[in-house]
mmCIF file of N, CA and C in Angstrom:
data_model
loop_
_atom_site.group_PDB
_atom_site.id
_atom_site.type_symbol
_atom_site.label_atom_id
_atom_site.label_comp_id
_atom_site.label_asym_id
_atom_site.label_seq_id
_atom_site.Cartn_x
_atom_site.Cartn_y
_atom_site.Cartn_z
ATOM 1 N N MET A 1427 143.730 139.579 194.602
ATOM 2 C CA MET A 1427 142.667 139.097 193.892
ATOM 3 C C MET A 1427 141.614 138.968 194.568
ATOM 4 N N THR A 1428 140.435 139.399 194.864
ATOM 5 C CA THR A 1428 139.099 139.340 195.478
ATOM 6 C C THR A 1428 138.649 138.083 195.219
ATOM 7 N N GLY A 1429 137.521 137.663 195.854
ATOM 8 C CA GLY A 1429 136.940 136.528 195.589
ATOM 9 C C GLY A 1429 134.749 137.074 195.240
ATOM 10 N N ALA A 1430 134.429 136.602 195.028
ATOM 11 C CA ALA A 1430 133.163 136.773 194.081
ATOM 12 C C ALA A 1430 132.026 137.487 195.175
ATOM 13 N N ARG A 1431 131.946 138.836 194.878
ATOM 14 C CA ARG A 1431 131.151 139.490 195.895
ATOM 15 C C ARG A 1431 129.461 139.111 196.071
ATOM 16 N N PRO A 1432 128.712 138.583 197.322
ATOM 17 C CA PRO A 1432 127.842 138.139 196.794
ATOM 18 C C PRO A 1432 126.480 139.416 196.291
ATOM 19 N N SER A 1433 125.902 139.093 195.596
ATOM 20 C CA SER A 1433 124.846 139.953 194.629
ATOM 21 C C SER A 1433 123.493 139.406 194.512
ATOM 22 N N PRO A 1434 122.862 139.000 195.416
ATOM 23 C CA PRO A 1434 121.349 138.475 195.296
ATOM 24 C C PRO A 1434 120.583 139.058 194.229
ATOM 25 N N ALA A 1435 120.821 140.176 193.974
ATOM 26 C CA ALA A 1435 119.923 140.870 192.604
ATOM 27 C C ALA A 1435 120.655 140.529 191.048
ATOM 28 N N LEU A 1436 121.566 139.555 191.176
ATOM 29 C CA LEU A 1436 121.809 138.893 190.012
ATOM 30 C C LEU A 1436 121.369 137.515 189.914
ATOM 31 N N GLY A 1437 120.437 137.015 190.956
ATOM 32 C CA GLY A 1437 119.901 135.665 190.877
ATOM 33 C C GLY A 1437 118.855 135.534 189.599
ATOM 34 N N PRO A 1438 117.984 137.137 189.107
ATOM 35 C CA PRO A 1438 117.131 136.685 187.963
ATOM 36 C C PRO A 1438 117.676 136.480 186.629
ATOM 37 N N ALA A 1439 119.256 137.358 186.646
ATOM 38 C CA ALA A 1439 119.666 137.236 185.431
ATOM 39 C C ALA A 1439 120.458 135.389 185.117
ATOM 40 N N TYR A 1440 121.049 134.963 186.361
ATOM 41 C CA TYR A 1440 121.511 133.464 186.644
ATOM 42 C C TYR A 1440 120.593 132.508 186.254
ATOM 43 N N GLU A 1441 118.737 132.679 186.680
ATOM 44 C CA GLU A 1441 118.048 131.944 186.093
ATOM 45 C C GLU A 1441 117.669 131.880 184.874
ATOM 46 N N LEU A 1442 117.880 133.116 184.347
ATOM 47 C CA LEU A 1442 117.703 133.372 182.691
ATOM 48 C C LEU A 1442 118.385 132.658 181.960
ATOM 49 N N LEU A 1443 119.884 132.647 182.366
ATOM 50 C CA LEU A 1443 121.180 132.398 181.654
ATOM 51 C C LEU A 1443 120.698 130.672 181.931
ATOM 52 N N LEU A 1444 120.298 129.783 182.659
ATOM 53 C CA LEU A 1444 119.722 128.495 182.565
ATOM 54 C C LEU A 1444 118.912 128.019 181.830
ATOM 55 N N GLU A 1445 117.545 129.141 181.805
ATOM 56 C CA GLU A 1445 116.469 128.694 181.189
ATOM 57 C C GLU A 1445 117.087 128.693 179.489
ATOM 58 N N LEU A 1446 117.513 129.824 179.130
ATOM 59 C CA LEU A 1446 118.449 129.872 177.658
ATOM 60 C C LEU A 1446 119.466 128.990 177.676
ATOM 61 N N GLU A 1447 120.205 128.251 178.502
ATOM 62 C CA GLU A 1447 120.998 127.065 178.093
ATOM 63 C C GLU A 1447 120.210 125.689 178.163
ATOM 64 N N GLU A 1448 118.973 125.594 178.807
ATOM 65 C CA GLU A 1448 117.796 124.215 178.351
ATOM 66 C C GLU A 1448 117.618 124.716 177.172
ATOM 67 N N ARG A 1449 116.950 125.917 176.509
ATOM 68 C CA ARG A 1449 116.551 126.133 175.200
ATOM 69 C C ARG A 1449 117.410 125.730 174.086
ATOM 70 N N LEU A 1450 118.700 126.443 174.369
ATOM 71 C CA LEU A 1450 119.651 126.067 173.420
ATOM 72 C C LEU A 1450 119.951 124.594 173.242
ATOM 73 N N GLY A 1451 120.209 123.866 174.566
ATOM 74 C CA GLY A 1451 120.446 122.441 174.383
ATOM 75 C C GLY A 1451 119.411 121.844 173.513
ATOM 76 N N THR A 1452 118.646 121.885 173.504
ATOM 77 C CA THR A 1452 117.361 121.663 172.830
ATOM 78 C C THR A 1452 117.397 122.147 171.146
ATOM 79 N N LEU A 1453 117.467 123.353 170.770
ATOM 80 C CA LEU A 1453 117.774 123.813 169.659
ATOM 81 C C LEU A 1453 119.011 123.402 168.625
ATOM 82 N N ARG A 1454 120.073 123.155 169.781
ATOM 83 C CA ARG A 1454 121.321 122.470 168.776
ATOM 84 C C ARG A 1454 121.158 121.167 167.989
ATOM 85 N N HIS A 1455 120.140 120.333 168.017
ATOM 86 C CA HIS A 1455 120.266 119.196 167.431
ATOM 87 C C HIS A 1455 119.137 119.413 166.662
ATOM 88 N N GLY A 1456 119.651 119.528 165.048
ATOM 89 C CA GLY A 1456 118.252 119.535 164.199
ATOM 90 C C GLY A 1456 118.462 118.490 163.304
ATOM 91 N N ALA A 1457 117.555 118.861 162.133
ATOM 92 C CA ALA A 1457 117.623 117.459 161.390
ATOM 93 C C ALA A 1457 118.767 117.439 160.748
ATOM 94 N N GLU A 1458 119.813 118.466 160.210
ATOM 95 C CA GLU A 1458 121.113 117.931 159.919
ATOM 96 C C GLU A 1458 121.993 117.584 160.805
ATOM 97 N N GLY A 1459 121.821 117.253 162.055
ATOM 98 C CA GLY A 1459 122.895 117.162 163.478
ATOM 99 C C GLY A 1459 123.357 118.174 163.694
ATOM 100 N N VAL A 1460 124.136 118.256 164.477
ATOM 101 C CA VAL A 1460 124.578 119.341 165.581
ATOM 102 C C VAL A 1460 124.495 120.899 165.013
ATOM 103 N N ASP A 1461 123.905 122.147 165.265
ATOM 104 C CA ASP A 1461 124.011 123.027 164.618
ATOM 105 C C ASP A 1461 125.487 124.015 165.417
ATOM 106 N N PRO A 1462 126.562 124.209 164.543
ATOM 107 C CA PRO A 1462 127.522 124.603 165.137
ATOM 108 C C PRO A 1462 126.976 126.121 165.716
ATOM 109 N N HIS A 1463 126.109 126.875 165.065
ATOM 110 C CA HIS A 1463 125.963 128.419 165.653
ATOM 111 C C HIS A 1463 125.086 128.227 167.164
ATOM 112 N N ALA A 1464 124.272 127.650 167.284
ATOM 113 C CA ALA A 1464 123.133 127.025 168.649
ATOM 114 C C ALA A 1464 124.607 126.851 169.453
ATOM 115 N N THR A 1465 125.320 125.574 168.919
ATOM 116 C CA THR A 1465 126.404 125.015 169.886
ATOM 117 C C THR A 1465 127.149 126.378 170.562
ATOM 118 N N ALA A 1466 127.348 126.935 169.416
ATOM 119 C CA ALA A 1466 128.496 128.224 170.107
ATOM 120 C C ALA A 1466 127.918 128.882 171.193
ATOM 121 N N ALA A 1467 126.795 129.518 170.593
ATOM 122 C CA ALA A 1467 126.003 130.278 171.883
ATOM 123 C C ALA A 1467 125.484 129.533 173.082
ATOM 124 N N LEU A 1468 125.387 128.227 173.118
ATOM 125 C CA LEU A 1468 125.081 127.159 174.193
ATOM 126 C C LEU A 1468 126.388 127.679 175.228
ATOM 127 N N HIS A 1469 127.713 126.901 174.626
ATOM 128 C CA HIS A 1469 128.992 127.250 175.459
ATOM 129 C C HIS A 1469 128.850 128.604 176.062
ATOM 130 N N ALA A 1470 128.642 129.660 175.206
ATOM 131 C CA ALA A 1470 128.916 131.061 175.754
ATOM 132 C C ALA A 1470 127.907 131.533 176.885
ATOM 133 N N VAL A 1471 126.474 131.119 176.552
ATOM 134 C CA VAL A 1471 125.652 130.821 178.175
ATOM 135 C C VAL A 1471 126.219 130.329 178.935
ATOM 136 N N ARG A 1472 126.599 128.836 178.940
ATOM 137 C CA ARG A 1472 127.212 128.197 179.912
ATOM 138 C C ARG A 1472 128.064 129.070 180.586
ATOM 139 N N PHE A 1473 129.163 129.255 180.026
ATOM 140 C CA PHE A 1473 130.138 130.376 180.575
ATOM 141 C C PHE A 1473 129.996 131.312 181.557
ATOM 142 N N ALA A 1474 128.929 132.025 180.807
ATOM 143 C CA ALA A 1474 128.295 133.314 181.502
ATOM 144 C C ALA A 1474 127.860 132.893 182.868
ATOM 145 N N ALA A 1475 126.880 131.689 182.732
ATOM 146 C CA ALA A 1475 126.165 131.094 183.822
ATOM 147 C C ALA A 1475 127.350 130.880 184.951
ATOM 148 N N ALA A 1476 128.303 130.347 184.546
ATOM 149 C CA ALA A 1476 129.608 129.491 185.612
ATOM 150 C C ALA A 1476 130.368 130.789 186.153
ATOM 151 N N ILE A 1477 130.485 131.793 185.349
ATOM 152 C CA ILE A 1477 131.312 133.274 186.092
ATOM 153 C C ILE A 1477 129.912 133.858 187.043
ATOM 154 N N LEU A 1478 128.861 133.988 186.822
ATOM 155 C CA LEU A 1478 128.037 134.484 187.538
ATOM 156 C C LEU A 1478 127.735 133.604 188.537
ATOM 157 N N GLN A 1479 127.524 132.496 188.894
ATOM 158 C CA GLN A 1479 127.000 131.572 189.925
ATOM 159 C C GLN A 1479 127.618 132.104 191.468
ATOM 160 N N PRO A 1480 129.040 132.047 190.940
ATOM 161 C CA PRO A 1480 129.501 132.269 192.500
ATOM 162 C C PRO A 1480 129.459 133.524 193.243
ATOM 163 N N ALA A 1481 128.740 134.769 192.810
ATOM 164 C CA ALA A 1481 128.540 136.009 193.030
ATOM 165 C C ALA A 1481 127.030 136.357 193.714
ATOM 166 N N ILE A 1482 126.609 134.606 193.731
ATOM 167 C CA ILE A 1482 124.788 135.107 194.014
ATOM 168 C C ILE A 1482 124.816 133.469 195.363
ATOM 169 N N PRO A 1483 124.620 134.608 196.209
ATOM 170 C CA PRO A 1483 124.432 133.722 197.798
ATOM 171 C C PRO A 1483 123.615 132.402 197.340
ATOM 172 N N ALA A 1484 123.909 131.402 198.158
ATOM 173 C CA ALA A 1484 122.732 130.190 198.368
ATOM 174 C C ALA A 1484 122.420 129.894 196.998
ATOM 175 N N THR A 1485 122.991 129.637 195.973
ATOM 176 C CA THR A 1485 122.938 129.316 194.608
ATOM 177 C C THR A 1485 123.522 128.035 194.508
ATOM 178 N N GLU A 1486 122.876 126.971 193.797
ATOM 179 C CA GLU A 1486 123.187 125.857 193.345
ATOM 180 C C GLU A 1486 124.462 126.120 192.123
ATOM 181 N N PRO A 1487 125.523 125.191 191.786
ATOM 182 C CA PRO A 1487 126.039 125.337 190.868
ATOM 183 C C PRO A 1487 125.183 124.887 189.596
ATOM 184 N N PRO A 1488 125.346 125.269 188.428
ATOM 185 C CA PRO A 1488 125.107 124.883 187.427
ATOM 186 C C PRO A 1488 124.830 123.558 187.132
ATOM 187 N N PRO A 1489 123.496 123.002 186.282
ATOM 188 C CA PRO A 1489 123.468 121.536 185.848
ATOM 189 C C PRO A 1489 124.883 121.160 184.964
ATOM 190 N N PHE A 1490 125.156 121.737 184.502
ATOM 191 C CA PHE A 1490 126.244 121.212 183.450
ATOM 192 C C PHE A 1490 127.405 121.139 184.168
ATOM 193 N N PRO A 1491 128.460 120.626 183.569
ATOM 194 C CA PRO A 1491 129.884 120.756 183.517
ATOM 195 C C PRO A 1491 130.367 122.074 183.781
ATOM 196 N N HIS A 1492 131.026 122.560 184.832
ATOM 197 C CA HIS A 1492 131.157 124.108 184.756
ATOM 198 C C HIS A 1492 132.431 124.450 185.065
ATOM 199 N N SER A 1493 133.387 124.019 184.451
ATOM 200 C CA SER A 1493 135.107 124.395 184.785
ATOM 201 C C SER A 1493 135.079 125.554 183.447
ATOM 202 N N THR A 1494 135.256 126.332 184.221
ATOM 203 C CA THR A 1494 135.344 127.513 183.108
ATOM 204 C C THR A 1494 136.629 127.618 182.136
ATOM 205 N N GLU A 1495 137.421 127.180 182.421
ATOM 206 C CA GLU A 1495 138.640 126.866 181.177
ATOM 207 C C GLU A 1495 137.992 125.904 180.136
ATOM 208 N N ARG A 1496 137.334 124.710 180.725
ATOM 209 C CA ARG A 1496 136.828 124.185 179.621
ATOM 210 C C ARG A 1496 135.637 124.935 178.793
ATOM 211 N N LEU A 1497 134.726 125.455 179.432
ATOM 212 C CA LEU A 1497 133.823 125.877 178.886
ATOM 213 C C LEU A 1497 134.237 127.146 177.960
ATOM 214 N N LEU A 1498 135.322 127.723 178.221
ATOM 215 C CA LEU A 1498 135.861 128.857 177.182
ATOM 216 C C LEU A 1498 136.707 127.980 175.938
ATOM 217 N N GLN A 1499 137.087 127.053 176.261
ATOM 218 C CA GLN A 1499 137.460 125.854 175.161
ATOM 219 C C GLN A 1499 136.805 125.580 174.187
ATOM 220 N N LEU A 1500 135.602 125.009 174.735
ATOM 221 C CA LEU A 1500 134.404 124.592 173.770
ATOM 222 C C LEU A 1500 133.927 125.787 173.203
ATOM 223 N N MET A 1501 133.606 126.839 173.702
ATOM 224 C CA MET A 1501 133.207 128.044 173.122
ATOM 225 C C MET A 1501 134.057 128.746 171.758
ATOM 226 N N VAL A 1502 135.498 128.519 172.412
ATOM 227 C CA VAL A 1502 136.061 128.538 171.296
ATOM 228 C C VAL A 1502 136.140 127.857 169.772
ATOM 229 N N ASN A 1503 136.144 126.760 170.164
ATOM 230 C CA ASN A 1503 136.136 125.635 169.227
ATOM 231 C C ASN A 1503 134.721 125.868 168.402
ATOM 232 N N TRP A 1504 133.554 125.761 168.911
ATOM 233 C CA TRP A 1504 132.197 125.835 168.229
ATOM 234 C C TRP A 1504 132.155 127.181 167.623
ATOM 235 N N ARG A 1505 132.881 128.072 167.967
ATOM 236 C CA ARG A 1505 132.638 129.612 167.439
ATOM 237 C C ARG A 1505 133.448 129.533 166.053
ATOM 238 N N GLU A 1506 134.874 128.643 165.994
ATOM 239 C CA GLU A 1506 135.514 128.536 164.662
ATOM 240 C C GLU A 1506 134.714 127.449 164.076
ATOM 241 N N ALA A 1507 133.737 126.673 164.393
ATOM 242 C CA ALA A 1507 133.130 126.008 163.508
ATOM 243 C C ALA A 1507 131.934 126.739 163.333
ATOM 244 N N ALA A 1508 130.925 127.504 163.928
ATOM 245 C CA ALA A 1508 129.988 128.230 163.269
ATOM 246 C C ALA A 1508 130.455 129.420 162.384
ATOM 247 N N LEU A 1509 131.727 129.808 162.269
ATOM 248 C CA LEU A 1509 132.349 130.712 161.740
ATOM 249 C C LEU A 1509 132.929 130.257 160.185
ATOM 250 N N GLU A 1510 133.441 128.897 160.660
ATOM 251 C CA GLU A 1510 134.212 128.183 159.573
ATOM 252 C C GLU A 1510 135.603 128.839 159.453
ATOM 253 N N LEU A 1511 136.423 128.590 160.305
ATOM 254 C CA LEU A 1511 137.358 129.368 160.967
ATOM 255 C C LEU A 1511 138.310 128.443 161.175
ATOM 256 N N GLY A 1512 139.769 128.132 160.861
ATOM 257 C CA GLY A 1512 140.627 127.465 161.180
ATOM 258 C C GLY A 1512 140.300 126.124 160.577
ATOM 259 N N GLU A 1513 140.388 125.135 161.409
ATOM 260 C CA GLU A 1513 140.306 123.691 160.868
ATOM 261 C C GLU A 1513 139.008 123.365 160.604
ATOM 262 N N PHE A 1514 137.909 124.296 160.738
ATOM 263 C CA PHE A 1514 136.812 124.150 160.014
ATOM 264 C C PHE A 1514 136.271 124.962 158.855
ATOM 265 N N ALA A 1515 137.118 125.642 158.500
ATOM 266 C CA ALA A 1515 137.122 126.363 157.420
ATOM 267 C C ALA A 1515 137.017 125.342 156.175
ATOM 268 N N PRO A 1516 136.114 125.791 155.109
ATOM 269 C CA PRO A 1516 135.569 124.835 154.027
ATOM 270 C C PRO A 1516 136.699 124.701 153.293
ATOM 271 N N ALA A 1517 137.047 123.318 152.781
ATOM 272 C CA ALA A 1517 138.150 123.015 151.977
ATOM 273 C C ALA A 1517 138.098 123.987 150.660
ATOM 274 N N PRO A 1518 139.093 124.559 150.213
ATOM 275 C CA PRO A 1518 139.312 124.957 148.491
ATOM 276 C C PRO A 1518 138.656 124.254 147.473
ATOM 277 N N THR A 1519 137.730 125.052 146.762
ATOM 278 C CA THR A 1519 137.686 123.998 145.822
ATOM 279 C C THR A 1519 137.961 124.473 144.305
ATOM 280 N N LEU A 1520 137.935 123.645 143.262
ATOM 281 C CA LEU A 1520 138.866 123.692 141.810
ATOM 282 C C LEU A 1520 137.585 124.305 141.072
ATOM 283 N N GLN A 1521 137.769 125.279 140.445
ATOM 284 C CA GLN A 1521 137.016 126.055 139.589
ATOM 285 C C GLN A 1521 137.719 126.256 138.639
ATOM 286 N N LEU A 1522 137.048 125.775 137.231
ATOM 287 C CA LEU A 1522 137.474 125.986 135.786
ATOM 288 C C LEU A 1522 137.000 127.402 135.256
ATOM 289 N N LEU A 1523 138.057 128.514 134.888
ATOM 290 C CA LEU A 1523 137.525 129.547 134.411
ATOM 291 C C LEU A 1523 137.393 129.465 133.136
ATOM 292 N N PRO A 1524 136.490 130.318 132.380
ATOM 293 C CA PRO A 1524 136.178 130.716 130.880
ATOM 294 C C PRO A 1524 137.474 131.271 130.599
ATOM 295 N N GLY A 1525 137.839 130.811 129.268
ATOM 296 C CA GLY A 1525 139.049 131.639 128.548
ATOM 297 C C GLY A 1525 140.367 130.883 128.987
ATOM 298 N N GLY A 1526 140.349 130.066 129.717
ATOM 299 C CA GLY A 1526 141.383 129.067 130.135
ATOM 300 C C GLY A 1526 142.427 128.468 128.896
ATOM 301 N N LYS A 1527 143.330 127.722 129.438
ATOM 302 C CA LYS A 1527 144.163 127.137 128.387
ATOM 303 C C LYS A 1527 143.563 126.444 127.588
ATOM 304 N N ASP A 1528 142.710 125.483 127.921
ATOM 305 C CA ASP A 1528 141.867 124.376 127.143
ATOM 306 C C ASP A 1528 140.446 125.072 126.191
ATOM 307 N N THR A 1529 140.651 126.237 126.400
ATOM 308 C CA THR A 1529 138.773 126.678 125.683
ATOM 309 C C THR A 1529 139.113 127.377 124.439
#
């Protein structure tokens, strides 16, 4: 396994990810609480920035906790919340259909 190869050309992409992370951080808190779609995107952008940063020489680490394993888990959890999967799936509802036993 090799380490990150320095690539100064990735600097603008890293800066763009940090700007997007800041915008999503602001957007995720809406009138109805925390938006799962914006939060899933936020964690994906944070993960991308954390992966990219070591390849850019003389760059400060991201201004958020940047454990890639933890970010990946957060991304999975919020993806499920945004898509209503797993434990975040809507509870089944009981529907009465016409023509049933009591009609």
